[in-house]
Short mmCIF file of C-alpha atoms in Angstrom, two decimals:
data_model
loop_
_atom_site.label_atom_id
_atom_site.label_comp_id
_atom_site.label_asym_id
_atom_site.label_seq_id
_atom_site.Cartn_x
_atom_site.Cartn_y
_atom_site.Cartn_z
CA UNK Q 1 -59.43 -8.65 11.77
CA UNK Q 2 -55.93 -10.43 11.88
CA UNK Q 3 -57.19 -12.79 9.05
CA UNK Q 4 -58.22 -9.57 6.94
CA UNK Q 5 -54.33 -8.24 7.61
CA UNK Q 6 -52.91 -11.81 6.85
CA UNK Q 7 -54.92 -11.94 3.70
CA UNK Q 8 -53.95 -8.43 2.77
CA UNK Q 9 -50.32 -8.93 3.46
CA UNK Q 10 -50.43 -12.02 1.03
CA UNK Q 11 -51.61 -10.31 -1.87
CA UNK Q 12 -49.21 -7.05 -1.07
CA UNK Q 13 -46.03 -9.21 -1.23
CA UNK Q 14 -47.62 -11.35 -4.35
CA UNK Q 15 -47.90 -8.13 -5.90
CA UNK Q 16 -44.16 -7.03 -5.14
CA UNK Q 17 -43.15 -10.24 -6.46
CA UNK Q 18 -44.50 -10.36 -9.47
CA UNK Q 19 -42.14 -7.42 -9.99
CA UNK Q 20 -41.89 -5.62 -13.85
CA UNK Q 21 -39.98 -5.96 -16.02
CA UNK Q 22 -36.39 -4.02 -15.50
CA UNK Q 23 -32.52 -4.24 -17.83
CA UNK Q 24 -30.12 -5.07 -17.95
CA UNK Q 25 -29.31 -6.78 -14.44
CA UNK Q 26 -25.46 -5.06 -14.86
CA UNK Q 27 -24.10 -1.94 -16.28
CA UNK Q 28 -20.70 -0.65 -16.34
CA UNK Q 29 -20.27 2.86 -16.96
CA UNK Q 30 -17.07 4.95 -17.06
CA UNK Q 31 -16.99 7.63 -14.78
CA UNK Q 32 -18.26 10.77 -15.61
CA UNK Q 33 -20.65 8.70 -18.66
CA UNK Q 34 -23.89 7.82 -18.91
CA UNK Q 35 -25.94 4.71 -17.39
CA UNK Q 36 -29.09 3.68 -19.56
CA UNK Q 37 -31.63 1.38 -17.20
CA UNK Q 38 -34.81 0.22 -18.98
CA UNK Q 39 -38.38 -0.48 -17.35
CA UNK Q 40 -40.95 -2.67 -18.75
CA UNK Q 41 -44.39 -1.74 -17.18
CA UNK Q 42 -46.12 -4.86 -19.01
CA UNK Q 43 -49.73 -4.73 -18.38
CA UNK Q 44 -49.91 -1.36 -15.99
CA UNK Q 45 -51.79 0.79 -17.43
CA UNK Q 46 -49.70 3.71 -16.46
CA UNK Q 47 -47.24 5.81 -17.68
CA UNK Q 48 -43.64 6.43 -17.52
CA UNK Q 49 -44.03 9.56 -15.44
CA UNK Q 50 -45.39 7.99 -12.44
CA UNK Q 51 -41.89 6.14 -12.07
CA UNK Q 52 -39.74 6.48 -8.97
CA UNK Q 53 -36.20 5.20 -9.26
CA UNK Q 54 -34.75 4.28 -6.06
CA UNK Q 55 -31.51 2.68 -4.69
CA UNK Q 56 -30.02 0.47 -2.35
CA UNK Q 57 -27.86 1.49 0.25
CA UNK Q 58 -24.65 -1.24 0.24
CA UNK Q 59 -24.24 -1.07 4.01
CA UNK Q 60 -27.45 -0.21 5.48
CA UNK Q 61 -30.00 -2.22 2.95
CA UNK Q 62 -32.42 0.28 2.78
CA UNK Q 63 -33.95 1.98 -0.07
CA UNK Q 64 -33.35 5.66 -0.53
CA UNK Q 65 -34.97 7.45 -3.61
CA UNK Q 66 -33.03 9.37 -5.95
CA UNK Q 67 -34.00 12.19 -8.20
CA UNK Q 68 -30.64 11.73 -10.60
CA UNK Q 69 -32.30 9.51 -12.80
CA UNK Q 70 -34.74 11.07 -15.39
CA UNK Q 71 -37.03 9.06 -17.24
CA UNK Q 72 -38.33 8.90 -20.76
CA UNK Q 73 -41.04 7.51 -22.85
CA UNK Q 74 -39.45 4.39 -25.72
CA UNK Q 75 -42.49 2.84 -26.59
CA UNK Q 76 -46.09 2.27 -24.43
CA UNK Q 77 -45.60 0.51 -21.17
CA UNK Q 78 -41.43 0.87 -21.72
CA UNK Q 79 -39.67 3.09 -19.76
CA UNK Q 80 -36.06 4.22 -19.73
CA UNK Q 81 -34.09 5.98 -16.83
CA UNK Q 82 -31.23 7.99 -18.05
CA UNK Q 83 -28.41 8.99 -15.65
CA UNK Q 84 -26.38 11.11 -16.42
CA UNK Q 85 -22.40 12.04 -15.27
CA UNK Q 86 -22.07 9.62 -13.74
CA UNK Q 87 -19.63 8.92 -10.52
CA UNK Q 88 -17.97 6.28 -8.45
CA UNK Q 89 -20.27 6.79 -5.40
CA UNK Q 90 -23.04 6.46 -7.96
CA UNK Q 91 -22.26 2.62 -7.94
CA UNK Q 92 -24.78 0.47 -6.35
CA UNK Q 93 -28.14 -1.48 -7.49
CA UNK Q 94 -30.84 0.84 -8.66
CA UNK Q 95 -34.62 -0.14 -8.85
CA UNK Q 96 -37.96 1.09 -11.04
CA UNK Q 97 -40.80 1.63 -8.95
CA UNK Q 98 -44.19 2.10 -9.85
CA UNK Q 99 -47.56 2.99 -7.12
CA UNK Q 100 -50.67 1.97 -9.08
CA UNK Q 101 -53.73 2.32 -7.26
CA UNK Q 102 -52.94 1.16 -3.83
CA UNK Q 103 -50.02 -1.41 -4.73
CA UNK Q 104 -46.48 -1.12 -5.74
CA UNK Q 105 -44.84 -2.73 -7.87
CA UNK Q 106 -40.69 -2.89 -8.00
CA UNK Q 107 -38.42 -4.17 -10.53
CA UNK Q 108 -35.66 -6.24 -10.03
CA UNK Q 109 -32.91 -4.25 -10.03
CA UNK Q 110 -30.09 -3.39 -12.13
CA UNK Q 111 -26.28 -2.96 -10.78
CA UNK Q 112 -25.01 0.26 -11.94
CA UNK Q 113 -20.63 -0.12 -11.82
CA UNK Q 114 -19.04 2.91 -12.03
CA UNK Q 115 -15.40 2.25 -13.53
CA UNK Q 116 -12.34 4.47 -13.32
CA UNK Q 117 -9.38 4.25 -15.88
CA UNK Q 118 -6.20 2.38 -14.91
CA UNK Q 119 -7.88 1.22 -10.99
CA UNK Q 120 -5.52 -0.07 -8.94
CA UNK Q 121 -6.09 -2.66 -6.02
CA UNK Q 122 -4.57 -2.46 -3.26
CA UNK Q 123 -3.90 -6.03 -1.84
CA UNK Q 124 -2.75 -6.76 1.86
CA UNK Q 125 -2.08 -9.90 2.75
CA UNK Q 126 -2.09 -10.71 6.44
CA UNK Q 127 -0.51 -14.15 7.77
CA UNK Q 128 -0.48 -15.01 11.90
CA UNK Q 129 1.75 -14.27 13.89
CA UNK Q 130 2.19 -18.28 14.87
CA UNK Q 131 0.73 -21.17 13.95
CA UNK Q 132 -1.23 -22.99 16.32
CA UNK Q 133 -2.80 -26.61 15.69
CA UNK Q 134 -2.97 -28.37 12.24
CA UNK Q 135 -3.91 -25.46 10.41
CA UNK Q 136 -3.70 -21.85 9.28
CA UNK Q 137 -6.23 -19.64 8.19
CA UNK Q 138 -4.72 -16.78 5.36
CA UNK Q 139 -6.49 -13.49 4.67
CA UNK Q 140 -6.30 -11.64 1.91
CA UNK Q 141 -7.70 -7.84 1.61
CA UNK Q 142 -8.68 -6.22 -1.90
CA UNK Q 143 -9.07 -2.53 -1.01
CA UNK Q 144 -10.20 -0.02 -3.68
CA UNK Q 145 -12.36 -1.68 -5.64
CA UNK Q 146 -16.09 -2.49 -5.31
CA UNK Q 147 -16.69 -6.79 -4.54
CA UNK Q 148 -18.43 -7.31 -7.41
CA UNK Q 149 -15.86 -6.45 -9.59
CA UNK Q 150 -13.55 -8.79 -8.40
CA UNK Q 151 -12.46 -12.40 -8.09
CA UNK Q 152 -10.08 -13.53 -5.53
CA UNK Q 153 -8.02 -16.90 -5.89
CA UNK Q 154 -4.75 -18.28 -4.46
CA UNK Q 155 -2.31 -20.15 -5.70
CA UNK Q 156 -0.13 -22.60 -3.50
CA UNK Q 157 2.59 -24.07 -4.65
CA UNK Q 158 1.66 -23.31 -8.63
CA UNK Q 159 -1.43 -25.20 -8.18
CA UNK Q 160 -4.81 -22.65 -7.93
CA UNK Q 161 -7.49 -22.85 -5.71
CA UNK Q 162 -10.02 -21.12 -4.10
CA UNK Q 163 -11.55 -20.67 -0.56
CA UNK Q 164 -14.17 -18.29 0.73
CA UNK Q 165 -14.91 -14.32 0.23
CA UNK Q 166 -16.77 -11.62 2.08
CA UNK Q 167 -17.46 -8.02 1.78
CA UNK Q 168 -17.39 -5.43 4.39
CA UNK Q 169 -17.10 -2.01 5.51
CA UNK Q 170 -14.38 -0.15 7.33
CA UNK Q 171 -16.81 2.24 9.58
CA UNK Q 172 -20.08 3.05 10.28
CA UNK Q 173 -20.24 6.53 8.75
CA UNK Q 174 -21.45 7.47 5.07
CA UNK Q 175 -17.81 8.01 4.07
CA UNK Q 176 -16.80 4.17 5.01
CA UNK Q 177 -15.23 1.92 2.39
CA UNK Q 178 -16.01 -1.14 1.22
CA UNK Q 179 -13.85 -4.02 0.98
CA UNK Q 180 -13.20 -7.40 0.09
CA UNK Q 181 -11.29 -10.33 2.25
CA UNK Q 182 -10.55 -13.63 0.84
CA UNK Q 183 -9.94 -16.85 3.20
CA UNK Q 184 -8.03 -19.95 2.90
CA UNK Q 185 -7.29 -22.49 5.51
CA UNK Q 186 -3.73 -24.11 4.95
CA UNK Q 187 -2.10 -26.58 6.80
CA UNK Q 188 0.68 -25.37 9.13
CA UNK Q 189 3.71 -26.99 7.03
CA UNK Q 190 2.32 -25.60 3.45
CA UNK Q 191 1.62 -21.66 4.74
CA UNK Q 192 5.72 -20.72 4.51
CA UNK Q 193 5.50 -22.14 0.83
CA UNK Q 194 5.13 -19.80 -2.43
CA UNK Q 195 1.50 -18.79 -1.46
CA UNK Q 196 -0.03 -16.08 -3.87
CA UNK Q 197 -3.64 -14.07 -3.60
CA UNK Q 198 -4.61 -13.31 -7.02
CA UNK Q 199 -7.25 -10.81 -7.92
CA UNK Q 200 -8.85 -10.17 -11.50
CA UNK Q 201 -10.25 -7.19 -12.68
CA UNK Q 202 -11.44 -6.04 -15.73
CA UNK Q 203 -9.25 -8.57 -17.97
CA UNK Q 204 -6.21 -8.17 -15.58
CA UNK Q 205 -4.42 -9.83 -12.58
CA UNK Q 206 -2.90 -8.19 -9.91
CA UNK Q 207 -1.36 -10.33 -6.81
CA UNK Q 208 0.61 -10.27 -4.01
CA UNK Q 209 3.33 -13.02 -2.93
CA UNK Q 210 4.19 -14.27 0.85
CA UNK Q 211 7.25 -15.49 -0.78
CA UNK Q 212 8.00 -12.08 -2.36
CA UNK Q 213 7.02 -10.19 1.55
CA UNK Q 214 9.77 -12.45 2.84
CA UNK Q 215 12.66 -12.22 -0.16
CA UNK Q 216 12.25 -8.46 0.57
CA UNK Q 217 12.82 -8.67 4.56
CA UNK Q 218 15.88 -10.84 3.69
CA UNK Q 219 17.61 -8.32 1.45
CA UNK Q 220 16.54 -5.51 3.67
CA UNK Q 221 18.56 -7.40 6.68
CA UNK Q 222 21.17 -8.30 4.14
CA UNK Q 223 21.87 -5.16 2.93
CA UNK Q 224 21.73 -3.30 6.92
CA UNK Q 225 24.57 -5.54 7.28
CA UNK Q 226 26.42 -5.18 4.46
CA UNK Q 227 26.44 -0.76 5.47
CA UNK Q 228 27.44 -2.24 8.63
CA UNK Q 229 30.49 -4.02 8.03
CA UNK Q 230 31.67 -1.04 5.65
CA UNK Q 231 31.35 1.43 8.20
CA UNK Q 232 33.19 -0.65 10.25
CA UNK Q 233 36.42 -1.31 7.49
CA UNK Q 234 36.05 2.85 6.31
CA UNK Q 235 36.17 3.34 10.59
CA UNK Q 236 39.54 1.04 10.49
CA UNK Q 237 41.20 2.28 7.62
CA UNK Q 238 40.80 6.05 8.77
CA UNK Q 239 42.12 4.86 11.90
CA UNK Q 240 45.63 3.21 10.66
CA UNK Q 241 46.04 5.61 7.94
CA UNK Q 242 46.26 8.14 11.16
CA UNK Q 243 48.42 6.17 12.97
CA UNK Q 244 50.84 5.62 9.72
CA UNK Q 245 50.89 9.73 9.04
CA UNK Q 246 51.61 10.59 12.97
CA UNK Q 247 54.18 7.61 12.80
CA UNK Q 248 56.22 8.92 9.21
CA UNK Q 249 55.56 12.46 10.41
CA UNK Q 250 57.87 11.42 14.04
CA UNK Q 251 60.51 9.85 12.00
CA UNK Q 252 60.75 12.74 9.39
CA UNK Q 253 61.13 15.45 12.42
CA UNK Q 254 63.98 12.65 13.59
CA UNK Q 255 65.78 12.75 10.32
CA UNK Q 256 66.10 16.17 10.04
CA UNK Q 257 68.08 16.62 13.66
CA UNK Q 258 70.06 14.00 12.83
CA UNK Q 259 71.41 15.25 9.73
CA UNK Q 260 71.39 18.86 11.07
CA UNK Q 261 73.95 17.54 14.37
CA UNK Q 262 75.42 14.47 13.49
CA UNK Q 263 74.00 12.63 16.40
CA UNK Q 264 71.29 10.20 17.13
CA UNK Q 265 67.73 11.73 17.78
CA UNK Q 266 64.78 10.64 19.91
CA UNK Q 267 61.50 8.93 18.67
CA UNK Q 268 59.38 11.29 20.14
CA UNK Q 269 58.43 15.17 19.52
CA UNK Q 270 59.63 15.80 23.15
CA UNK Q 271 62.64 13.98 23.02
CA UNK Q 272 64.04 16.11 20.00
CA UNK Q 273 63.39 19.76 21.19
CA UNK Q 274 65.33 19.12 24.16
CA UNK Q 275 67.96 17.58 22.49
CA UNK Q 276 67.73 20.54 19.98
CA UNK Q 277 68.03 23.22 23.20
CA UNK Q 278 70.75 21.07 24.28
CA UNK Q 279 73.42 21.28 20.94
CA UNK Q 280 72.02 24.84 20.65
CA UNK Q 281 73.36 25.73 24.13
CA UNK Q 282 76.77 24.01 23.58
CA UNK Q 283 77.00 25.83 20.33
CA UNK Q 284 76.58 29.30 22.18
CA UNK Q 285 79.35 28.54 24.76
CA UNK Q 286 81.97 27.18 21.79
CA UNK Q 287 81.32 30.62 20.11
CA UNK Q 288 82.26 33.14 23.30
CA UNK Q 289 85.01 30.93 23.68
CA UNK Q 290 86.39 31.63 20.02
CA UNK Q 291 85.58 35.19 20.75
CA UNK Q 292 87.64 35.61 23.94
CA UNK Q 293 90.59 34.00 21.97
CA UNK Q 294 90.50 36.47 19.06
CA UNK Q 295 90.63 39.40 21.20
CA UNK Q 296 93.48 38.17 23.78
CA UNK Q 297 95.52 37.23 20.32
CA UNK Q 298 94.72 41.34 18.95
CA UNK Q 299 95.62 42.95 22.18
#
């Protein structure tokens, strides 16, 4: 009995293996277009309706079926699978499968990119917090973009080179993200140099600089204490120009009683009104006096 199932699993996977016939291996379609995916049948005797399309799940690996794709008739034994508006969570790798008699048979797949106009990466580079031993390991994180569509290199000290990549996913749940992270091992001396993670997509080159993440911390502390120290001279100025109108201010209420009684005045606000209530007094008693005279002299 366990032969019989050995034998029979044999000949099951030789007949997924000898997979037909499916194109093109990539297609990039702008969103909201149409992807075309062909399937050769070869020497099935079938037809095109029997066709399932299904699709592979990035994260999970399993194969889900889809009923987006419909497929027509070209020619005997060649199938096409038209999909239709198209949309970025359409991306992924999309396979023909046919059930003939008691076997299946699979194609090999074709990677269906969904592009967008204008896409842009987001790039984070992260660097340790301290460097211990010989060496430092660099990440860099391509966010926005499926992995296949890009290529990650660095560039250290104008010289380009290239270290390892992964994909992964930020969750668990059907709304998760993929991502890509690029590694490079440095040694501890080189890491503080120009050190650049360069990512190319569709004909273009987007990057992000250590050198340029630290430039722009200097000027930020530059420029917190350049507002500082002119606070600090506005805060001064204000101050003496104060002090300079309370001082003119004293000496111009001085002047005044001076000229007014002939005498020297104070330097202070008190000072002066009682030396004003003191001439005013004497001025009162000098003027009964004159009175009293010219009214003895009339009698």
């Amino acid at each position: 009995m366990h032969r019989r199932l050995i034998l029979y699993c044999l000949f099951t996977l030789k007949a997924v293996l000898s997979n037909i016939s499916q194109s093109p291996e990539l297609v990039k379609v702008p969103l909201g277009g149409t992807a075309y995916l062909q399937c050769d049948l070869g020497h099935l005797m079938t037809v095109c309706d029997v066709i399932s399309w299904y699709k592979l799940h990035p994260r999970t690996q399993q194969l889900n079926k889809t009923t987006a794709i419909n497929t027509e008739t070209l020619e005997e034994g060649q199938c096409l699978g038209v999909f239709h508006n198209i949309t970025v969570r359409d991306s992924g790798i999309y396979y023909c499968v046919v059930v003939y008699t008691v076997m299946m048979y699979m194609g090999n797949g074709s990677r269906v990119i969904v592009t967008e106009p204008n896409r842009q990466p987001t790039l984070i580079l992260q660097v340790p917090q301290e460097s211990a031993g010989w060496n430092v390991s660099l990440q860099c994180l391509v966010m926005g973009v499926t992995p296949s569509e890009v290529h990650v290199s660095w560039v250290i000290r104008k010289r380009v080179m290239t270290g390892w990549t992964e994909s992964g996913w930020t969750n668990d749940s059907d709304s998760a993200l993929e991502f890509t992270r690029a590694h490079i091992t440095l040694p501890s001396e080189k890491w503080m140099d120009d050190v650049q993670c360069v990512v190319e997509l569709d004909d273009r080159k987007f990057f992000t600089s250590l050198k340029t993440d630290v430039c722009l911390l200097s000027l930020g502390l530059n420029a917190a204490f350049v507002i500082i120290v002119v606070t600090v001279v506005i805060a001064v100025r204000t101050c003496l120009a104060k002090q300079k109108s309370f001082t003119v201010r004293s000496h111009g209420v001085a002047s005044q009683v001076r000229r007014r009684n002939g005498k020297r005045g104070t330097h202070t606000v008190e000072g002066l009104c009682i030396t004003e209530v003191q001439y005013a007094s004497l001025d009162l008693t000098d003027t009964e006096h004159h009175s009293r005279t010219a009214l003895s002299q009339i009698r």
